[in-house]
Coordinates of C-alpha atoms and ligand atoms in Angstrom, one line a residue:
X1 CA 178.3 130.0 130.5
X2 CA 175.8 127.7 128.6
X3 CA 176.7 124.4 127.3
X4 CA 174.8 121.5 125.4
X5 CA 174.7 118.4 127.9
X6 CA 173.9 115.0 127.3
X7 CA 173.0 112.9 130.5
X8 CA 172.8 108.9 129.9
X9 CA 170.3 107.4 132.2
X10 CA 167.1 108.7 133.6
X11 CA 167.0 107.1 136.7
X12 CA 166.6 108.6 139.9
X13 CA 170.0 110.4 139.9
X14 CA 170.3 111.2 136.6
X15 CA 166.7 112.9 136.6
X16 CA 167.5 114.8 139.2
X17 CA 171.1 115.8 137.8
X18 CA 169.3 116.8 134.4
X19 CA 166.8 119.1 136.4
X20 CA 169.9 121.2 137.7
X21 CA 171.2 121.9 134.6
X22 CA 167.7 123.2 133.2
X23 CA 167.3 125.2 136.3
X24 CA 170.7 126.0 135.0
X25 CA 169.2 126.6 131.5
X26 CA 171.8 124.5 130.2
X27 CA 170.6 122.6 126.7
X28 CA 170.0 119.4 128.6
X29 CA 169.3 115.8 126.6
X30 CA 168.3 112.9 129.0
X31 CA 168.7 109.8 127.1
X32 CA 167.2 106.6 128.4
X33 CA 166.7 103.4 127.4
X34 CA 163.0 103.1 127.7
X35 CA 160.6 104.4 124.7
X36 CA 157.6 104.5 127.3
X37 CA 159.5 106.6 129.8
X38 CA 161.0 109.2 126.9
X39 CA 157.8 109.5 125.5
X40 CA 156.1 110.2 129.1
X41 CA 159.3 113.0 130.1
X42 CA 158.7 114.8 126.4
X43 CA 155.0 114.9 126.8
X44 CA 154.2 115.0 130.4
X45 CA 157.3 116.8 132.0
X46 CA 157.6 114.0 135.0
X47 CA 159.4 111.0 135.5
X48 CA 157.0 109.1 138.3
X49 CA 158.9 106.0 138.6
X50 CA 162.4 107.6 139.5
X51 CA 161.0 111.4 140.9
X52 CA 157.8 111.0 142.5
X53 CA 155.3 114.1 142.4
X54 CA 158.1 117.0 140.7
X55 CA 157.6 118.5 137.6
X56 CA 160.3 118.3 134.7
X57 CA 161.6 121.8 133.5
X58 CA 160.2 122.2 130.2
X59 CA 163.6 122.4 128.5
X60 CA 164.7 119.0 129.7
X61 CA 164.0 116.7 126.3
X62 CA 164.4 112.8 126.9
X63 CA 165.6 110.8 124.0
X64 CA 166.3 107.1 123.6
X65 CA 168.8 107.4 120.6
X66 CA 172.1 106.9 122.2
X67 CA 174.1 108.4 118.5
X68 CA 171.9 111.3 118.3
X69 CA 172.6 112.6 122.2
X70 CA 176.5 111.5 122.0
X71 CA 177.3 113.2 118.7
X72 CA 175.3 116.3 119.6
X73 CA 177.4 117.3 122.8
X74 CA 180.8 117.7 123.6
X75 CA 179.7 117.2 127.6
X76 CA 178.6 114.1 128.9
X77 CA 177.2 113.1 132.3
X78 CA 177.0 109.6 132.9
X79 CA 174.7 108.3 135.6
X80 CA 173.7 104.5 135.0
X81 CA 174.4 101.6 137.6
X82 CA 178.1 100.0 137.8
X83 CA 176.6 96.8 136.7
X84 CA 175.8 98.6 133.2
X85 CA 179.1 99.8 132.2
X86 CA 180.6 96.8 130.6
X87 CA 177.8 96.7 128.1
X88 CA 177.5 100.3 127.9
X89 CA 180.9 101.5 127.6
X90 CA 181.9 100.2 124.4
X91 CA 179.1 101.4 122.7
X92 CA 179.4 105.1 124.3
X93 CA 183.2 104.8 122.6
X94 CA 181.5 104.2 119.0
X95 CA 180.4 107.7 119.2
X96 CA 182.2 110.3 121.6
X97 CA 185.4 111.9 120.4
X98 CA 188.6 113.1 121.7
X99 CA 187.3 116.3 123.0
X100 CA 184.5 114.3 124.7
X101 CA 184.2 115.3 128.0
X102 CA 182.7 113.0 130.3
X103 CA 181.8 113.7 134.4
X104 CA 180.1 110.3 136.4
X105 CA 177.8 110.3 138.9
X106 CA 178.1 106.3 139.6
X107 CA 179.2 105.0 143.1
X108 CA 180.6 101.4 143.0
X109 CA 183.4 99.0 142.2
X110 CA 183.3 96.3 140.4
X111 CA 183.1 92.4 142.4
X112 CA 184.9 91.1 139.4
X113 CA 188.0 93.2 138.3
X114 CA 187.9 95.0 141.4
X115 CA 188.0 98.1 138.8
X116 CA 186.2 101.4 140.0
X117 CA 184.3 103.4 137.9
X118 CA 186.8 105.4 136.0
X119 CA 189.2 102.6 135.4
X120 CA 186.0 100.6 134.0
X121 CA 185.6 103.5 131.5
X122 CA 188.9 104.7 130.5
X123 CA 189.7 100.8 129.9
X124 CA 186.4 100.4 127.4
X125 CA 186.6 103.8 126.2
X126 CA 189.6 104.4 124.7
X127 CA 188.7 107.7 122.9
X128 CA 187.9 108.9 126.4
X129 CA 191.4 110.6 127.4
X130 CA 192.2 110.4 131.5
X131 CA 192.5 114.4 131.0
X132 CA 188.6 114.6 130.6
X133 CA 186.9 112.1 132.6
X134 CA 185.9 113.9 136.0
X135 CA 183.8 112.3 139.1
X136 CA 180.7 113.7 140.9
X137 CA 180.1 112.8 144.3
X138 CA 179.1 114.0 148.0
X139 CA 176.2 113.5 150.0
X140 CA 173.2 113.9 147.2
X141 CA 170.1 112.3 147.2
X142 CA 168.0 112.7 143.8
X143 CA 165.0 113.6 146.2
X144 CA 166.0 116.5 147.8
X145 CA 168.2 117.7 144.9
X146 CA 164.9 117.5 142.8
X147 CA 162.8 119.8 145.7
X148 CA 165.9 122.4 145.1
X149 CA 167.0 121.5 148.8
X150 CA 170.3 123.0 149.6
X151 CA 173.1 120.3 148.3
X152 CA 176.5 120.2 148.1
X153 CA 178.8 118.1 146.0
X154 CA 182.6 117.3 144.8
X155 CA 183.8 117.1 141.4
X156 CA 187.3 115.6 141.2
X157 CA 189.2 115.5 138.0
X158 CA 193.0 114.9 137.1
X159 CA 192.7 118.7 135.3
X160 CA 191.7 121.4 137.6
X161 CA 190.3 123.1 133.9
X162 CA 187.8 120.2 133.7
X163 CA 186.8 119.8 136.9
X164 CA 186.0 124.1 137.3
X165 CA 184.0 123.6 133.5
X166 CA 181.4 121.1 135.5
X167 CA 181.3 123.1 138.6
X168 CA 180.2 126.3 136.3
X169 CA 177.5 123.6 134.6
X170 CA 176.2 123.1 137.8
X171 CA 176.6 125.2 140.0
X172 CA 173.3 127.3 141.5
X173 CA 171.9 128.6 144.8
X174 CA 170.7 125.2 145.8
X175 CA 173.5 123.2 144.4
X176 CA 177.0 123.7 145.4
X177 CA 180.3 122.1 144.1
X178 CA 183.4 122.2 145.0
X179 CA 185.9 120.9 143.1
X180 CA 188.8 118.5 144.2
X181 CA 191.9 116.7 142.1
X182 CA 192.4 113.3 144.3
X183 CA 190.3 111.1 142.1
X184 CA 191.0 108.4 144.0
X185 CA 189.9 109.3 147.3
X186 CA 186.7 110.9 146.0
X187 CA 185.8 107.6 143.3
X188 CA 186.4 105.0 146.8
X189 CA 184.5 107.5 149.4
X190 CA 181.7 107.3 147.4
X191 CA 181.8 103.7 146.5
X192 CA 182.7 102.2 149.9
X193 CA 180.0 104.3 152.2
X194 CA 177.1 102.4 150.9
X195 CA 178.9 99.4 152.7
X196 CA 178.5 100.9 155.5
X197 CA 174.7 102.4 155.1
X198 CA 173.8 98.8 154.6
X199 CA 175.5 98.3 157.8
X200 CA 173.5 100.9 159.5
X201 CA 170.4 99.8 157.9
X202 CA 171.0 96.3 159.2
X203 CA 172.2 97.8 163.1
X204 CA 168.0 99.9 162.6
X205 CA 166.8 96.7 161.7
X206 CA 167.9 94.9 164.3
X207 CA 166.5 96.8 166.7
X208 CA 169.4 98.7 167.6
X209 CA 170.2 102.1 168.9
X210 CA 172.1 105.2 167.9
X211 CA 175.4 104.4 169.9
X212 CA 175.4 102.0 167.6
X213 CA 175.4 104.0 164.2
X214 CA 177.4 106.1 165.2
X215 CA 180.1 103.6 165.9
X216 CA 179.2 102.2 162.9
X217 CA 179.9 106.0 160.7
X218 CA 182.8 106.0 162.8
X219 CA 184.4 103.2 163.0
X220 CA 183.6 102.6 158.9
X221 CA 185.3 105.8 158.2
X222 CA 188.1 104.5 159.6
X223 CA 188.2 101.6 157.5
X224 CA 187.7 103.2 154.3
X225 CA 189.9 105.7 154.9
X226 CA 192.5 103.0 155.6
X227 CA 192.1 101.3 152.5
X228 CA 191.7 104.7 150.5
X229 CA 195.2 105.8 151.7
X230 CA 196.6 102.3 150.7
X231 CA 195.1 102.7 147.3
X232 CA 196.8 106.0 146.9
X233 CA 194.0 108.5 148.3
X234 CA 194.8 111.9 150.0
X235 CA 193.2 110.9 153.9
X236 CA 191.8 114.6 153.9
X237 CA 189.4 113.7 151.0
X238 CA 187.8 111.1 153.6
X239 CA 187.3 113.9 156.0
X240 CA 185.3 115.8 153.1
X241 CA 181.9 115.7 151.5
X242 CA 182.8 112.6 149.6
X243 CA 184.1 110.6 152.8
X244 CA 182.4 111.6 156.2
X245 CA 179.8 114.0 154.5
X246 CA 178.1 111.1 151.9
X247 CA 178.8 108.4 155.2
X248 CA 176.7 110.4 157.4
X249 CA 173.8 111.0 154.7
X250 CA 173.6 107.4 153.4
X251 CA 174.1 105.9 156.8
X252 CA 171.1 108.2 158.6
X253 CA 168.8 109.2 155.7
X254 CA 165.6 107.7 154.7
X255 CA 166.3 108.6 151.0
X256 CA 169.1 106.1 151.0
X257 CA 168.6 102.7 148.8
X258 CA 171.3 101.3 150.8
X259 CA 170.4 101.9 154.4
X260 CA 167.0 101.0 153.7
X261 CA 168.0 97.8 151.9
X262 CA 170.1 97.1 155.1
X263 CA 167.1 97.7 157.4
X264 CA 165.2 95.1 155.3
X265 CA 167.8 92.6 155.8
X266 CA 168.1 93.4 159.4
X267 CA 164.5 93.3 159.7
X268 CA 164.8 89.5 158.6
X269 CA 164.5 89.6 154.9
X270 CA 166.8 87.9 153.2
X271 CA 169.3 89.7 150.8
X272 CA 167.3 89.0 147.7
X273 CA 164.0 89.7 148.9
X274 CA 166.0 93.3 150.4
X275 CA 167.3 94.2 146.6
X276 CA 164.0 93.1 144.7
X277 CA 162.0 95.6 147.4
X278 CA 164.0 98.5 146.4
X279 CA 163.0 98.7 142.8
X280 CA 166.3 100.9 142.2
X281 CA 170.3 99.7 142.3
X282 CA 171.4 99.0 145.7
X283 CA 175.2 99.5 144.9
X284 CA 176.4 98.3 148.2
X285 CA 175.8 94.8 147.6
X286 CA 178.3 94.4 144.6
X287 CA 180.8 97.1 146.6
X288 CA 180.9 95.0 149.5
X289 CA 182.4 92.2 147.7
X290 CA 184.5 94.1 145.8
X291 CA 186.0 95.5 148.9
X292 CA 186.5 92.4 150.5
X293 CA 188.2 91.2 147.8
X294 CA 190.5 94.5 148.0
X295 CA 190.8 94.0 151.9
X296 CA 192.0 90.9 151.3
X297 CA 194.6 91.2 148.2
X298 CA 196.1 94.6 150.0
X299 CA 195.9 93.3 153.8
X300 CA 194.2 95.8 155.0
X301 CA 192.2 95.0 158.0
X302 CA 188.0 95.9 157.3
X303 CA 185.9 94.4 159.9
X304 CA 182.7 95.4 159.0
X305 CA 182.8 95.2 155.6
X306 CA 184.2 91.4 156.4
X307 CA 180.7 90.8 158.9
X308 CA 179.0 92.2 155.8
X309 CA 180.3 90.1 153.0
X310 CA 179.5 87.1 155.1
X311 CA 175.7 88.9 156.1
X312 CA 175.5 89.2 152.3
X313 CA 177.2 86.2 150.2
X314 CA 177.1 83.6 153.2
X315 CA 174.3 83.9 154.9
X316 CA 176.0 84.7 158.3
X317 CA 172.9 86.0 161.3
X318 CA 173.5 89.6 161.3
X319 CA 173.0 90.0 165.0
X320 CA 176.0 86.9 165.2
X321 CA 178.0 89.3 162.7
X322 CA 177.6 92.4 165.4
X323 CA 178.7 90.4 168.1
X324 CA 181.8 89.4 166.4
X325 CA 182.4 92.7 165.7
X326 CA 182.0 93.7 169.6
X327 CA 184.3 91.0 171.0
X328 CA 187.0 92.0 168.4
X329 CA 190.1 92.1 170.5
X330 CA 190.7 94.7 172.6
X331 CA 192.7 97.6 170.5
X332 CA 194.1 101.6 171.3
X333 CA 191.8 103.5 169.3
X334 CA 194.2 106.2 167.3
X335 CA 196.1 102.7 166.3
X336 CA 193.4 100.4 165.0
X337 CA 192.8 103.8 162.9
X338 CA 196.2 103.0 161.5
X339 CA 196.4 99.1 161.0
X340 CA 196.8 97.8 158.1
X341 CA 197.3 94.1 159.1
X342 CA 196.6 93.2 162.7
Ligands
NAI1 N1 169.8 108.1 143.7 C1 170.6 108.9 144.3 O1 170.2 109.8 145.1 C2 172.0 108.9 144.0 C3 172.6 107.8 143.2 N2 173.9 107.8 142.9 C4 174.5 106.8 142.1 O2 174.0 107.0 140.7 C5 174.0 105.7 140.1 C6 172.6 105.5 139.5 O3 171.7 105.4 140.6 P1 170.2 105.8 140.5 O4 169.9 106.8 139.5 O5 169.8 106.0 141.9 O6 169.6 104.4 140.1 P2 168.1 104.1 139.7 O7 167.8 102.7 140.0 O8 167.1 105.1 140.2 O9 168.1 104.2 138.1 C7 168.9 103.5 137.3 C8 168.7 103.9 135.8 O10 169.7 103.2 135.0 C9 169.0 102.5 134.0 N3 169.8 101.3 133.7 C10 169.9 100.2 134.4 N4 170.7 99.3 133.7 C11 171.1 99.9 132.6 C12 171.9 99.5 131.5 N5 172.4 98.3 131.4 N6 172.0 100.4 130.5 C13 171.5 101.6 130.5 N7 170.7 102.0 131.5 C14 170.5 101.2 132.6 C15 167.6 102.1 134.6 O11 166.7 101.9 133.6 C16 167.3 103.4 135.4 O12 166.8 104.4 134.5 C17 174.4 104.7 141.1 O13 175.7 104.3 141.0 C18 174.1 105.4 142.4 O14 175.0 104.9 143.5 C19 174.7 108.8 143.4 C20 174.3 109.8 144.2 C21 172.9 109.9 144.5
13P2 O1 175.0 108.3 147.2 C1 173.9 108.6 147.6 C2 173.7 109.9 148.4 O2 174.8 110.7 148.4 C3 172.7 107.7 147.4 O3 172.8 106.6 148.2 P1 171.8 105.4 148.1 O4 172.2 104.8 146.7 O5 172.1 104.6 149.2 O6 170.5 106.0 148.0

């Protein structure tokens, strides 16, 4: 089936979101906030900044009037940082309707309200109804999703109906979805595995090996899925393309912001000089406190996203914070997976 699509934010994930739905031929809009950039997309078919050396499909049109590509389509797909929302939000309310439907792409929590993405927009927009609000996420970087490299994704929504309308939007050869109704689990796996990519950037950066990534992965799936249970996750979601599938890909890939943002770190930059190298959102950063904060209210025990907070927002030596984590006493594995407080 065909639909008419509006896509808010023309960013690396969002450009690369937009370009499946042309392959799709769906009657894409790509709004963004920059004049320079929508003028380039129109009149140039690229996007250098975000998707380096790919052409556009012809019938992806960029706008930057926000009215224009909210009123035109009933289908949203919302793919701007978490930072953005609280601004954004509101004014996306002014102009969608009851019978908007809206899918994210975003992967983060907020440090402040400890709210993740769809509580963030179901609380600013309230014409947004929990029905049709839906969650993409999986192990996707924009750059291999823009080269039509085989992909596959998640899209969660509280109605099945909702979730199987995306999956026909975007569903191709090169881009699977499945779709999945624990909106929880999928929202947090996606959020909290760029904690532990800027883990595993940090462990490369240091010098270290592939024992210890892979304890890393491991080990940090086991803490999410701790806290993801608590929260009121399904534990099988963790063990899906929105837990252990995403953790693998950010924590190995070269692709991902967040591992190479932790390698910068662990390479002795500091935190700030990591973030401003990047040029694109880091999510991790803001996640990691906001899971902190979360380990901490709900007592549920998170090593390494502890050793990160303190890597990140005190300073603490990162090769200090992996030998705290080593001499961590001595646990039965099939346990610790299960502790909340210890
Ligand atoms: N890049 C990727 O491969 C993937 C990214 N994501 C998620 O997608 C979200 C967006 O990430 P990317 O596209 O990679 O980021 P990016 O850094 O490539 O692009 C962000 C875009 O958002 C725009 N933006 C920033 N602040 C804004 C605001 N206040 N209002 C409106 N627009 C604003 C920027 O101008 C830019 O166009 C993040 O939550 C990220 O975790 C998820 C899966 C894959
Ligand atoms: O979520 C992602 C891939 O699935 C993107 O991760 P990064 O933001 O670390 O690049």
């Amino acid at each position: 089936m065909k639909y008419g699509v509006t896509v808010l934010g023309a960013g690396s994930w969002g450009t690369a979101l937009s370009m499946v739905l042309a392959d799709n031929q769906q009657e894409v809009t790509l709004w963004t906030r920059s004049q320079d950039q929508a003028v380039f997309i129109n009149q140039y078919h690229m996007n250098p900044k975000y998707i380096k050396d790919i052409p556009l499909p012809h019938n992806l049109i960029a706008t930057t009037d926000l009215e224009m590509a909210l009123t035109k389509n009933q289908y949203i797909v919302l793919v701007t940082p978490s930072h953005s929302l609280y601004d954004l939000a509101p004014i996306i309310n002014q102009w969608i309707s009851n019978e908007t439907k809206i899918v994210h792409a975003i992967k983060g929590i907020d440090p402040e309200s400890l709210l993740c993405v769809s509580d963030i927009l179901l609380t600013y927009m309230p014409k947004l109804l929990p029905e049709n609000l839906a969650i993409l996420s999986g192990p996707s970087h924009a750059e291999e999703v823009a080269l039509r490299k085989p992909t596959t994704v998640v899209i969660s929504s509280k109605s099945i109906t909702v979730a199987e309308t995306f999956q026909d939007m975007f569903m191709n050869q090169n881009f699977r979805v499945y779709t999945n109704t624990d909106t929880i689990g999928v929202e947090l796996g996606g959020a909290l595995k760029n904690i532990i990519a800027l883990g595993a950037g940090i462990s490369d950066g240091l010098g270290y090996g592939d024992n210890a990534k892979a304890a890393l992965i491991t080990r940090g799936l086991a803490e999410i899925t701790r806290l993801g249970v608590h929260l009121g996750a399904d534990p099988s979601t963790f063990a899906g393309l929105a837990g252990v599938g995403d953790l693998i890909v950010t924590c190995t890939s070269i692709h991902s912001r967040n591992y190479r943002a932790g390698k910068l770190i662990g390479e002795g930059n500091t935190v700030e000089e990591a973030i401003a190298k990047m040029e694109m959102v880091v999510e991790g950063v803001r996640t990691t406190k906001a899971a902190y904060e979360l380990s901490k209210k709900h007592h549920v025990t998170m090593p390494i996203t502890t050793q990160l907070y303190e890597i990140l927002f005190n300073n603490k030596n990162a090769k200090e914070a992996v030998e705290n984590l080593m001499a961590r006493v001595k646990k039965d594995e099939v346990e610790a997976n299960l502790s909340i407080e210890k």
